[in-house]
Tab-separated table of C-alpha atoms and ligand atoms in Angstrom:
chain	number	residue	atom	x	y	z
A	1	MET	CA	0.000	0.000	0.000
A	2	PRO	CA	1.395	3.436	-0.827
A	3	GLU	CA	2.652	5.455	2.142
A	4	ARG	CA	4.219	8.846	2.704
A	5	ASP	CA	7.968	9.244	2.816
A	6	ALA	CA	9.328	8.748	6.363
A	7	SER	CA	11.285	12.001	6.464
A	8	GLU	CA	8.215	14.015	5.487
A	9	ARG	CA	5.601	12.208	7.604
A	10	ALA	CA	7.697	12.240	10.801
A	11	ARG	CA	7.184	16.004	10.916
A	12	ASP	CA	3.399	16.122	10.810
A	13	PHE	CA	0.325	14.275	12.073
A	14	ASP	CA	-1.213	13.424	8.691
A	15	GLU	CA	-1.932	9.798	7.889
A	16	VAL	CA	1.097	7.641	7.085
A	17	THR	CA	-0.521	5.133	4.740
A	18	LEU	CA	-2.428	6.392	1.721
A	19	GLY	CA	-4.736	3.454	1.005
A	20	TYR	CA	-5.447	1.673	-2.245
A	21	THR	CA	-6.728	3.306	-5.388
A	22	GLU	CA	-9.837	1.665	-6.877
A	23	GLU	CA	-7.655	-0.116	-9.421
A	24	MET	CA	-5.380	-1.492	-6.735
A	25	ALA	CA	-8.331	-2.592	-4.624
A	26	ARG	CA	-9.957	-4.441	-7.543
A	27	ALA	CA	-6.627	-6.086	-8.443
A	28	GLU	CA	-6.058	-7.186	-4.845
A	29	ALA	CA	-9.628	-8.458	-4.516
A	30	SER	CA	-9.204	-10.509	-7.671
A	31	ARG	CA	-6.383	-12.469	-5.986
A	32	CYS	CA	-8.996	-14.003	-3.667
A	33	LEU	CA	-9.614	-17.652	-4.561
A	34	GLN	CA	-13.230	-17.512	-3.279
A	35	CYS	CA	-12.542	-20.762	-1.396
A	36	ARG	CA	-15.422	-23.146	-0.881
A	37	ASN	CA	-14.545	-23.278	2.835
A	38	PRO	CA	-13.258	-19.779	3.579
A	39	THR	CA	-10.997	-20.211	6.600
A	40	CYS	CA	-10.338	-16.450	6.746
A	41	ILE	CA	-13.782	-15.952	8.312
A	42	GLU	CA	-12.829	-18.167	11.276
A	43	GLY	CA	-9.918	-15.810	11.918
A	44	CYS	CA	-12.177	-12.765	12.263
A	45	PRO	CA	-13.384	-12.167	15.840
A	46	VAL	CA	-16.703	-10.764	14.512
A	47	ASN	CA	-17.036	-13.304	11.654
A	48	ILE	CA	-17.277	-10.869	8.758
A	49	ASP	CA	-18.323	-12.739	5.602
A	50	ILE	CA	-14.992	-11.951	3.953
A	51	LYS	CA	-15.514	-14.206	0.960
A	52	SER	CA	-18.798	-12.494	0.067
A	53	PHE	CA	-17.616	-8.923	0.460
A	54	ILE	CA	-14.552	-9.618	-1.667
A	55	GLY	CA	-16.781	-11.415	-4.182
A	56	GLU	CA	-18.937	-8.282	-4.486
A	57	MET	CA	-15.792	-6.209	-4.971
A	58	ILE	CA	-14.604	-8.483	-7.766
A	59	ASP	CA	-17.980	-7.879	-9.448
A	60	GLY	CA	-17.527	-4.145	-8.913
A	61	ASP	CA	-20.623	-3.796	-6.700
A	62	TYR	CA	-19.046	-1.794	-3.870
A	63	HIS	CA	-22.326	-0.799	-2.230
A	64	ALA	CA	-23.239	-4.471	-1.908
A	65	ALA	CA	-19.750	-5.206	-0.554
A	66	VAL	CA	-20.126	-2.520	2.118
A	67	ALA	CA	-23.547	-3.903	3.066
A	68	VAL	CA	-21.981	-7.350	3.629
A	69	LEU	CA	-19.203	-5.818	5.758
A	70	LYS	CA	-21.645	-3.815	7.850
A	71	GLU	CA	-23.729	-6.870	8.618
A	72	LYS	CA	-20.989	-7.705	11.132
A	73	ASN	CA	-18.895	-4.574	11.580
A	74	ALA	CA	-20.196	-1.028	11.934
A	75	LEU	CA	-16.683	0.476	11.861
A	76	PRO	CA	-14.942	-0.912	8.741
A	77	ALA	CA	-12.814	2.170	7.989
A	78	VAL	CA	-11.523	2.026	11.593
A	79	CYS	CA	-10.913	-1.727	11.699
A	80	GLY	CA	-9.366	-1.729	8.220
A	81	ARG	CA	-6.706	0.567	9.652
A	82	VAL	CA	-5.990	-0.780	13.122
A	83	CYS	CA	-6.972	-4.465	13.341
A	84	PRO	CA	-4.069	-6.889	13.619
A	85	GLN	CA	-5.271	-8.623	10.415
A	86	GLU	CA	-1.927	-10.337	9.928
A	87	GLU	CA	-2.673	-12.450	13.034
A	88	GLN	CA	-6.378	-12.895	12.329
A	89	CYS	CA	-8.189	-13.240	8.980
A	90	GLU	CA	-5.074	-12.866	6.827
A	91	ALA	CA	-3.175	-15.505	8.806
A	92	ARG	CA	-5.944	-18.011	7.862
A	93	CYS	CA	-6.017	-17.073	4.153
A	94	VAL	CA	-5.129	-20.091	1.981
A	95	LEU	CA	-2.709	-17.926	0.014
A	96	ALA	CA	-0.717	-17.241	3.203
A	97	LYS	CA	0.767	-20.739	2.884
A	98	LYS	CA	1.926	-19.946	-0.641
A	99	GLY	CA	3.462	-16.614	0.255
A	100	GLU	CA	1.201	-13.596	0.421
A	101	SER	CA	-2.323	-13.675	1.783
A	102	VAL	CA	-5.013	-11.447	0.318
A	103	ALA	CA	-4.722	-8.019	1.998
A	104	ILE	CA	-8.160	-8.347	3.605
A	105	GLY	CA	-7.624	-5.445	6.008
A	106	ARG	CA	-6.655	-3.075	3.243
A	107	LEU	CA	-9.719	-4.068	1.223
A	108	GLU	CA	-11.874	-3.492	4.296
A	109	ARG	CA	-10.328	-0.065	4.725
A	110	TRP	CA	-10.893	0.795	1.071
A	111	LEU	CA	-14.552	-0.166	1.292
A	112	GLY	CA	-15.033	1.686	4.575
A	113	ASP	CA	-13.543	4.810	3.003
A	114	PHE	CA	-15.636	4.308	-0.137
A	115	ASP	CA	-18.760	4.266	2.007
A	116	LEU	CA	-17.773	7.395	3.921
A	117	ALA	CA	-16.960	9.220	0.674
A	118	CYS	CA	-20.510	8.644	-0.625
A	119	GLU	CA	-23.097	11.349	-0.203
A	120	LEU	CA	-25.085	10.720	2.973
A	121	GLU	CA	-27.996	9.130	1.105
A	122	GLY	CA	-25.609	6.742	-0.654
A	123	ARG	CA	-24.047	5.438	2.559
A	124	CYS	CA	-24.891	2.093	3.997
A	125	VAL	CA	-26.830	2.620	7.214
A	126	PRO	CA	-27.894	-0.731	8.715
A	127	VAL	CA	-31.632	-1.247	9.026
A	128	VAL	CA	-33.075	-0.629	12.487
A	129	GLY	CA	-35.632	-3.052	13.960
A	130	ALA	CA	-39.196	-2.073	14.861
A	131	ASP	CA	-39.388	-0.039	18.085
A	132	SER	CA	-39.320	-2.449	21.041
A	133	GLY	CA	-40.328	0.183	23.583
A	134	LYS	CA	-37.226	-0.694	25.685
A	135	ARG	CA	-34.423	1.671	26.652
A	136	VAL	CA	-30.808	0.639	27.110
A	137	ALA	CA	-27.868	2.617	28.507
A	138	VAL	CA	-24.321	2.070	27.249
A	139	VAL	CA	-21.421	3.348	29.340
A	140	GLY	CA	-18.490	4.423	27.167
A	141	SER	CA	-18.269	5.208	23.454
A	142	GLY	CA	-15.200	3.094	22.667
A	143	PRO	CA	-15.381	0.159	20.228
A	144	ALA	CA	-17.155	-2.106	22.759
A	145	GLY	CA	-19.852	0.451	23.563
A	146	LEU	CA	-20.340	1.516	19.948
A	147	ALA	CA	-20.641	-2.065	18.670
A	148	CYS	CA	-23.108	-2.889	21.436
A	149	ALA	CA	-25.135	0.271	20.760
A	150	GLY	CA	-25.342	-0.381	17.004
A	151	GLU	CA	-26.437	-3.971	17.522
A	152	LEU	CA	-29.073	-2.997	20.121
A	153	ARG	CA	-30.525	-0.485	17.658
A	154	ARG	CA	-30.804	-3.231	15.069
A	155	TYR	CA	-32.942	-5.111	17.585
A	156	GLY	CA	-35.166	-2.029	17.832
A	157	HIS	CA	-34.223	-0.802	21.309
A	158	ALA	CA	-33.718	2.874	22.163
A	159	VAL	CA	-30.040	3.327	23.034
A	160	THR	CA	-28.284	6.116	24.905
A	161	VAL	CA	-24.487	6.068	25.076
A	162	PHE	CA	-22.940	7.958	28.004
A	163	GLU	CA	-19.378	9.134	27.428
A	164	SER	CA	-17.283	10.822	30.101
A	165	LEU	CA	-15.063	12.730	27.668
A	166	HIS	CA	-16.122	15.539	25.352
A	167	ALA	CA	-15.494	13.366	22.284
A	168	THR	CA	-16.625	9.887	21.253
A	169	GLY	CA	-14.556	6.889	20.159
A	170	GLY	CA	-12.651	5.946	23.314
A	171	VAL	CA	-9.070	4.898	22.586
A	172	LEU	CA	-9.770	5.290	18.867
A	173	THR	CA	-9.919	9.021	19.519
A	174	TYR	CA	-7.816	9.737	22.583
A	175	GLY	CA	-5.181	7.006	22.218
A	176	ILE	CA	-4.451	6.014	18.630
A	177	PRO	CA	-2.762	8.960	16.910
A	178	GLU	CA	-4.123	10.846	13.931
A	179	PHE	CA	-1.296	9.586	11.705
A	180	ARG	CA	-2.589	5.999	12.100
A	181	LEU	CA	-6.300	6.659	12.441
A	182	PRO	CA	-7.603	10.102	11.456
A	183	LYS	CA	-10.220	11.444	13.862
A	184	HIS	CA	-12.604	12.401	11.040
A	185	ILE	CA	-12.830	8.703	10.090
A	186	VAL	CA	-13.806	7.728	13.640
A	187	GLN	CA	-16.288	10.578	13.921
A	188	ALA	CA	-17.837	9.772	10.524
A	189	GLU	CA	-18.358	6.119	11.457
A	190	VAL	CA	-19.792	7.135	14.850
A	191	GLY	CA	-22.038	9.551	12.909
A	192	LEU	CA	-23.527	6.608	11.023
A	193	LEU	CA	-24.520	5.020	14.333
A	194	GLU	CA	-26.261	8.284	15.199
A	195	GLU	CA	-28.008	8.030	11.815
A	196	MET	CA	-29.342	4.698	13.096
A	197	GLY	CA	-30.822	6.580	16.034
A	198	VAL	CA	-28.188	5.931	18.720
A	199	GLU	CA	-28.247	8.889	21.144
A	200	ILE	CA	-24.821	9.915	22.438
A	201	ARG	CA	-24.394	12.073	25.525
A	202	CYS	CA	-20.836	13.280	26.120
A	203	ASP	CA	-19.413	14.774	29.334
A	204	VAL	CA	-21.415	12.364	31.514
A	205	VAL	CA	-19.394	10.299	33.986
A	206	ILE	CA	-21.249	7.188	35.099
A	207	GLY	CA	-20.325	6.625	38.723
A	208	ALA	CA	-20.403	10.395	39.304
A	209	THR	CA	-23.178	12.050	37.240
A	210	TYR	CA	-25.373	8.939	37.572
A	211	THR	CA	-24.717	5.603	39.201
A	212	ILE	CA	-25.650	2.377	37.420
A	213	ASP	CA	-28.520	1.937	39.904
A	214	GLU	CA	-29.812	5.419	39.148
A	215	LEU	CA	-29.774	4.642	35.421
A	216	MET	CA	-31.917	1.563	36.043
A	217	THR	CA	-34.293	2.850	38.702
A	218	GLU	CA	-34.629	6.610	38.148
A	219	GLU	CA	-33.708	7.053	34.475
A	220	GLY	CA	-35.779	4.135	33.225
A	221	PHE	CA	-33.187	2.019	31.423
A	222	GLY	CA	-34.078	-1.675	31.266
A	223	ALA	CA	-30.474	-2.823	30.890
A	224	VAL	CA	-26.980	-1.336	31.017
A	225	PHE	CA	-23.844	-2.248	29.083
A	226	ILE	CA	-20.529	-1.209	30.649
A	227	GLY	CA	-17.782	-0.615	28.091
A	228	ASN	CA	-15.706	1.902	29.978
A	229	GLY	CA	-12.327	0.472	28.958
A	230	ALA	CA	-9.266	0.200	31.128
A	231	GLY	CA	-7.764	3.637	31.027
A	232	LEU	CA	-5.867	3.876	34.320
A	233	PRO	CA	-2.154	4.282	33.551
A	234	MET	CA	0.546	2.101	35.109
A	235	PHE	CA	3.964	3.151	36.341
A	236	LEU	CA	7.073	1.157	37.231
A	237	GLY	CA	7.204	2.365	40.833
A	238	ILE	CA	10.871	3.365	40.540
A	239	PRO	CA	12.573	6.421	42.089
A	240	GLY	CA	12.227	9.641	40.097
A	241	GLU	CA	8.912	8.854	38.410
A	242	ASN	CA	7.381	11.990	39.979
A	243	LEU	CA	9.866	14.308	38.231
A	244	ASN	CA	8.649	16.902	35.734
A	245	GLY	CA	8.933	15.468	32.243
A	246	VAL	CA	7.638	11.994	33.170
A	247	TYR	CA	4.350	11.154	31.462
A	248	SER	CA	2.121	8.139	31.267
A	249	ALA	CA	1.524	7.272	27.616
A	250	ASN	CA	-2.175	7.851	28.278
A	251	GLU	CA	-1.691	11.419	29.402
A	252	PHE	CA	0.848	12.172	26.683
A	253	LEU	CA	-1.297	10.764	23.866
A	254	THR	CA	-4.547	12.229	25.205
A	255	ARG	CA	-3.049	15.701	25.431
A	256	VAL	CA	-1.730	15.499	21.910
A	257	ASN	CA	-4.506	13.546	20.164
A	258	LEU	CA	-7.680	14.654	21.803
A	259	MET	CA	-6.698	18.053	23.159
A	260	ARG	CA	-4.530	19.110	20.191
A	261	ALA	CA	-1.546	20.044	22.358
A	262	TYR	CA	0.620	20.118	19.233
A	263	GLU	CA	-1.287	23.288	18.248
A	264	PHE	CA	-0.462	25.089	21.526
A	265	PRO	CA	-0.965	28.046	22.061
A	266	SER	CA	-3.807	28.184	19.519
A	267	ALA	CA	-5.217	25.128	21.344
A	268	ASP	CA	-5.267	25.571	25.155
A	269	THR	CA	-3.450	22.374	26.116
A	270	PRO	CA	0.294	22.613	26.646
A	271	VAL	CA	2.656	19.668	26.261
A	272	TRP	CA	6.310	19.467	27.186
A	273	ARG	CA	8.176	19.019	23.912
A	274	GLY	CA	11.216	16.951	24.792
A	275	ARG	CA	14.478	17.118	22.870
A	276	LYS	CA	15.550	13.618	23.917
A	277	VAL	CA	12.643	11.357	24.749
A	278	ALA	CA	12.730	7.856	26.234
A	279	VAL	CA	9.568	5.794	25.789
A	280	VAL	CA	9.424	2.723	28.023
A	281	GLY	CA	7.504	-0.269	26.603
A	282	GLY	CA	7.222	-2.438	23.494
A	283	GLY	CA	3.558	-2.466	22.474
A	284	ASN	CA	1.465	-0.435	20.040
A	285	VAL	CA	1.036	2.221	22.710
A	286	ALA	CA	4.805	2.645	23.080
A	287	MET	CA	5.202	2.837	19.317
A	288	ASP	CA	2.455	5.482	19.113
A	289	ALA	CA	4.013	7.543	21.909
A	290	ALA	CA	7.509	7.373	20.377
A	291	ARG	CA	6.297	8.388	16.933
A	292	THR	CA	4.205	11.191	18.452
A	293	ALA	CA	7.240	12.519	20.361
A	294	LYS	CA	9.186	12.555	17.109
A	295	ARG	CA	6.421	14.526	15.411
A	296	LEU	CA	6.459	17.061	18.261
A	297	GLY	CA	10.045	17.815	17.258
A	298	ALA	CA	12.245	15.567	19.438
A	299	GLU	CA	15.762	15.211	18.033
A	300	GLU	CA	16.190	11.730	19.487
A	301	VAL	CA	13.538	9.245	20.589
A	302	PHE	CA	14.575	6.011	22.315
A	303	LEU	CA	12.321	3.039	22.698
A	304	VAL	CA	13.407	1.282	25.884
A	305	TYR	CA	12.249	-2.332	26.152
A	306	ARG	CA	13.333	-5.097	28.509
A	307	ARG	CA	13.161	-7.926	25.971
A	308	THR	CA	14.265	-7.996	22.320
A	309	GLU	CA	12.448	-6.847	19.205
A	310	ALA	CA	11.300	-10.432	18.554
A	311	GLU	CA	9.215	-10.393	21.749
A	312	MET	CA	7.734	-6.922	21.255
A	313	PRO	CA	3.920	-7.114	21.230
A	314	ALA	CA	3.542	-4.173	18.813
A	315	ARG	CA	2.344	-4.859	15.274
A	316	LYS	CA	5.235	-5.495	12.872
A	317	GLU	CA	3.985	-2.747	10.564
A	318	GLU	CA	4.135	-0.180	13.384
A	319	VAL	CA	7.648	-1.293	14.381
A	320	HIS	CA	8.725	-0.963	10.764
A	321	HIS	CA	7.214	2.515	10.472
A	322	ALA	CA	8.797	3.618	13.757
A	323	ARG	CA	12.237	2.462	12.597
A	324	GLU	CA	11.805	4.235	9.276
A	325	GLU	CA	10.959	7.434	11.156
A	326	GLY	CA	14.210	7.264	13.108
A	327	ILE	CA	13.083	5.867	16.465
A	328	GLU	CA	16.127	4.312	18.135
A	329	PHE	CA	15.535	0.921	19.763
A	330	LYS	CA	17.279	0.212	23.054
A	331	MET	CA	16.473	-3.427	23.669
A	332	LEU	CA	17.189	-5.550	26.764
A	333	CYS	CA	17.039	-2.420	28.940
A	334	SER	CA	14.927	-2.263	32.096
A	335	PRO	CA	14.727	1.169	33.802
A	336	VAL	CA	15.417	1.205	37.549
A	337	GLU	CA	15.582	4.960	38.215
A	338	VAL	CA	14.650	8.239	36.567
A	339	LEU	CA	17.397	10.798	37.141
A	340	GLY	CA	16.678	14.488	37.627
A	341	LYS	CA	17.987	17.958	38.383
A	342	ASP	CA	16.005	20.886	39.795
A	343	GLY	CA	12.858	18.778	39.599
A	344	TRP	CA	13.226	17.918	35.890
A	345	VAL	CA	14.204	14.670	34.172
A	346	THR	CA	17.815	14.363	32.998
A	347	GLY	CA	18.026	10.669	32.193
A	348	ILE	CA	17.217	7.122	33.168
A	349	VAL	CA	19.338	4.361	34.618
A	350	ALA	CA	18.501	0.920	33.251
A	351	ASN	CA	19.618	-2.602	34.015
A	352	THR	CA	20.985	-4.494	31.039
A	353	MET	CA	18.978	-7.696	30.605
A	354	GLU	CA	19.360	-11.051	28.900
A	355	LEU	CA	16.647	-13.542	28.018
A	356	GLY	CA	16.089	-16.494	30.328
A	357	GLU	CA	13.395	-19.174	30.431
A	358	PRO	CA	9.862	-18.479	29.110
A	359	ASP	CA	7.558	-16.826	31.705
A	360	ALA	CA	3.809	-17.355	32.312
A	361	SER	CA	2.992	-15.513	29.066
A	362	GLY	CA	5.210	-17.928	27.104
A	363	ARG	CA	7.729	-15.230	26.276
A	364	ARG	CA	11.322	-15.611	27.450
A	365	ALA	CA	11.675	-13.727	30.713
A	366	PRO	CA	14.254	-10.938	30.933
A	367	VAL	CA	16.973	-11.536	33.544
A	368	CYS	CA	19.220	-8.786	34.891
A	369	VAL	CA	22.925	-8.890	33.935
A	370	MET	CA	24.588	-7.809	37.183
A	371	GLY	CA	26.882	-4.785	37.085
A	372	ALA	CA	25.976	-3.779	33.522
A	373	ASP	CA	23.725	-0.745	34.133
A	374	VAL	CA	23.411	1.868	31.408
A	375	THR	CA	22.427	5.536	31.601
A	376	ILE	CA	20.322	7.085	28.862
A	377	ASP	CA	20.368	10.886	28.692
A	378	CYS	CA	16.905	12.302	28.110
A	379	ASP	CA	14.670	15.177	29.203
A	380	THR	CA	11.339	13.362	28.858
A	381	VAL	CA	10.203	9.876	29.822
A	382	VAL	CA	6.929	8.337	28.619
A	383	MET	CA	5.789	5.225	30.472
A	384	ALA	CA	3.886	2.980	28.049
A	385	LEU	CA	3.510	-0.027	30.318
A	386	GLY	CA	-0.164	-0.866	29.849
A	387	THR	CA	-3.256	0.214	31.705
A	388	ARG	CA	-5.623	-0.973	34.431
A	389	ALA	CA	-9.283	-0.706	35.299
A	390	ASN	CA	-10.458	2.614	36.707
A	391	PRO	CA	-12.085	1.968	40.144
A	392	LEU	CA	-14.585	4.876	39.951
A	393	LEU	CA	-17.541	2.991	38.497
A	394	PRO	CA	-17.300	-0.189	40.622
A	395	LYS	CA	-16.948	1.922	43.786
A	396	THR	CA	-20.458	3.247	43.253
A	397	THR	CA	-21.783	-0.169	42.163
A	398	PRO	CA	-20.790	-2.402	45.085
A	399	ASP	CA	-22.774	-5.434	43.858
A	400	LEU	CA	-20.667	-5.678	40.699
A	401	GLU	CA	-18.210	-8.556	41.114
A	402	LEU	CA	-14.627	-7.803	40.145
A	403	SER	CA	-11.529	-9.897	39.486
A	404	LYS	CA	-8.556	-9.597	41.848
A	405	ARG	CA	-7.083	-7.029	39.470
A	406	GLY	CA	-10.224	-4.877	39.458
A	407	TYR	CA	-11.700	-5.925	36.089
A	408	ILE	CA	-15.443	-6.617	35.869
A	409	LEU	CA	-16.298	-10.326	35.975
A	410	ALA	CA	-18.602	-11.232	33.084
A	411	ASP	CA	-19.518	-14.472	31.304
A	412	GLU	CA	-19.101	-15.159	27.545
A	413	ASP	CA	-22.254	-13.125	26.840
A	414	GLY	CA	-21.108	-10.238	29.001
A	415	ALA	CA	-23.540	-10.919	31.874
A	416	THR	CA	-22.172	-9.561	35.164
A	417	SER	CA	-23.126	-10.446	38.737
A	418	LYS	CA	-25.765	-7.694	38.622
A	419	PRO	CA	-29.024	-8.599	36.833
A	420	GLY	CA	-29.554	-6.549	33.666
A	421	VAL	CA	-25.985	-5.234	33.718
A	422	TYR	CA	-23.587	-6.464	31.035
A	423	ALA	CA	-19.966	-5.589	30.364
A	424	GLY	CA	-17.366	-6.123	27.659
A	425	GLY	CA	-14.142	-4.897	26.087
A	426	ASP	CA	-11.002	-3.897	27.969
A	427	ILE	CA	-12.903	-3.499	31.269
A	428	VAL	CA	-13.441	-7.282	31.265
A	429	THR	CA	-10.375	-8.623	29.423
A	430	GLY	CA	-7.769	-6.007	30.273
A	431	SER	CA	-6.088	-4.140	27.387
A	432	ALA	CA	-6.794	-6.067	24.190
A	433	THR	CA	-7.820	-5.048	20.670
A	434	VAL	CA	-10.485	-2.977	18.963
A	435	ILE	CA	-12.095	-5.936	17.233
A	436	LEU	CA	-12.182	-8.082	20.381
A	437	ALA	CA	-13.892	-5.218	22.207
A	438	MET	CA	-16.398	-4.931	19.356
A	439	GLY	CA	-17.045	-8.683	19.403
A	440	ALA	CA	-17.739	-8.527	23.146
A	441	GLY	CA	-20.107	-5.575	22.648
A	442	LYS	CA	-22.051	-7.441	19.990
A	443	ARG	CA	-22.344	-10.669	22.000
A	444	ALA	CA	-23.573	-8.680	24.989
A	445	ALA	CA	-26.157	-6.912	22.813
A	446	ARG	CA	-27.624	-10.278	21.794
A	447	ALA	CA	-27.809	-11.398	25.430
A	448	MET	CA	-29.303	-8.054	26.482
A	449	ASP	CA	-31.973	-8.409	23.814
A	450	GLU	CA	-32.928	-11.773	25.347
A	451	TRP	CA	-32.912	-10.261	28.838
A	452	LEU	CA	-35.165	-7.382	27.778
A	453	LYS	CA	-37.619	-9.785	26.122
A	454	GLN	CA	-37.899	-11.748	29.381
A	455	GLY	CA	-39.439	-8.633	30.949
A	456	ASP	CA	-42.377	-8.724	28.458
B	1	FAD	C1	-2.328	4.081	22.256
B	1	FAD	C2	-3.100	2.836	21.957
B	1	FAD	C3	-2.958	2.230	20.728
B	1	FAD	C4	-3.676	1.083	20.419
B	1	FAD	N1	-3.533	0.535	19.178
B	1	FAD	C5	-4.331	-0.507	18.818
B	1	FAD	C6	-4.307	-1.023	17.488
B	1	FAD	O1	-3.543	-0.575	16.641
B	1	FAD	N2	-5.145	-2.043	17.177
B	1	FAD	C7	-6.027	-2.558	18.085
B	1	FAD	O2	-6.806	-3.454	17.722
B	1	FAD	N3	-6.053	-2.110	19.365
B	1	FAD	C8	-5.242	-1.085	19.743
B	1	FAD	N4	-5.291	-0.603	21.025
B	1	FAD	C9	-6.215	-1.241	21.991
B	1	FAD	C10	-7.679	-0.853	21.729
B	1	FAD	O3	-7.774	0.486	21.371
B	1	FAD	C11	-8.535	-1.187	22.929
B	1	FAD	O4	-8.447	-2.565	23.179
B	1	FAD	C12	-10.020	-0.809	22.678
B	1	FAD	O5	-10.156	0.558	22.390
B	1	FAD	C13	-10.877	-1.175	23.881
B	1	FAD	O6	-12.186	-0.749	23.636
B	1	FAD	P1	-13.199	-0.431	24.821
B	1	FAD	O7	-14.459	0.009	24.158
B	1	FAD	O8	-13.252	-1.584	25.742
B	1	FAD	O9	-12.553	0.765	25.651
B	1	FAD	P2	-12.068	2.223	25.281
B	1	FAD	O10	-11.656	2.357	23.867
B	1	FAD	O11	-11.081	2.562	26.334
B	1	FAD	O12	-13.357	3.110	25.479
B	1	FAD	C14	-13.915	3.309	26.759
B	1	FAD	C15	-14.691	4.619	26.762
B	1	FAD	O13	-15.398	4.721	27.977
B	1	FAD	C16	-15.274	6.033	28.490
B	1	FAD	N5	-15.486	5.971	29.934
B	1	FAD	C17	-14.619	5.502	30.863
B	1	FAD	N6	-15.158	5.571	32.088
B	1	FAD	C18	-16.402	6.101	31.918
B	1	FAD	C19	-17.456	6.437	32.823
B	1	FAD	N7	-17.327	6.229	34.141
B	1	FAD	N8	-18.583	6.993	32.321
B	1	FAD	C20	-18.723	7.208	30.968
B	1	FAD	N9	-17.753	6.907	30.079
B	1	FAD	C21	-16.617	6.351	30.550
B	1	FAD	C22	-13.872	6.437	28.088
B	1	FAD	O14	-13.716	7.843	28.077
B	1	FAD	C23	-13.786	5.839	26.690
B	1	FAD	O15	-14.275	6.724	25.725
B	1	FAD	C24	-4.547	0.513	21.383
B	1	FAD	C25	-4.661	1.097	22.652
B	1	FAD	C26	-3.955	2.250	22.941
B	1	FAD	C27	-4.100	2.860	24.315
């Protein structure tokens, strides 16, 4: 897929990849073998009928192709950009064994963009079921909440999404940077859900503005879906982490993405623009933070990770893009102290590591090499170590059972310990992926539909 030159794109926030032209999309679609038993579908967490949508593309009927996609996925332009397709549908493509699988994700993206580029009346808006007379509340407008809301509308229920921030989309908006997922794409796909009649109320914090009980008893909602994500940042707990210039990736990315800190002072939000930035972590979040720091003007950006590149959980494509943009990888480094002067960061001290036996996650565990500490000079440190569940909502809902780590306990269908209350996405699984969150939202919607019918 065409992409912008690394030296140019590392200086702005515009999208890195340019997407297929129609010709390219048709040519790629025509590589699909239209297998009798399409194994790619098994690899998709929401079971998109990949064979059929590609078949419609081959025939040149793009509207029909979009309709097939939207049967299972209301956010194709989003998922086409950020899903780890290489580990899901594309990994199961028959052609993968012969070399190169069909680029299913890129075709999905092309179709999603095609749909959004149509005039409003030409867009595919899924059909809404006959009014059921039931009202459902959805907490959080991330992928889990949006997928659940869309599905509940298809069943004919009235849906209100409550979002604590001033903008919708969850991590799609406040976490994933513009250069990977432009905000207008997220907002346009959310807009289509509104076209379906989903009501979205921003700046409402459930657990503060209303409790879950208040939603069900005073506000008249028959069921509630909790998709509030897991947005509480984690730190290493090492000396110096309270120095000025230390950020959590969440704060750093939210300031820049959602609050347009890169436009300061024309946007109100300031951000400390480091000259030498160390980002600690090896996942997509770390990659996003490092590439964002570079775009803010950092001369050097180090990615500090305690294993090697082979164990990094980030998508290969993002690692490749980060390298191209000049991010320097410092592998087998585990920070033990943030150094500072006059209250500001001046560097980090890290243990040098080597790989030992596999740990519980199956990855080889890093082991400290004694006496081989390194110091990395930097003026900014971004901790991209993962996130946890925010305790605010459960505190005001004491009958909601939680795991030891504070995540909501829910069964396969999202049912929690509280009757009529369902949950899904990162708040149940811990940090995962967009499509898994969407799958959980959809499964919960089906179960909630059953629950609401029981009340008839
Ligand atoms: C920087 C970053 C990059 C990522 N990159 C990828 C990627 O490339 N591909 C991928 O598949 N996954 C990626 N992920 C993971 C993915 O984004 C998440 O797994 C997914 O967004 C989880 O969806 P969710 O709906 O459960 O939660 P979220 O997206 O976190 O949405 C939860 C929403 O609930 C709102 N909320 C929270 N508390 C309340 C409350 N009390 N009341 C009302 N609203 C509330 C939040 O403001 C938020 O809008 C990334 C994550 C991050 C942080």
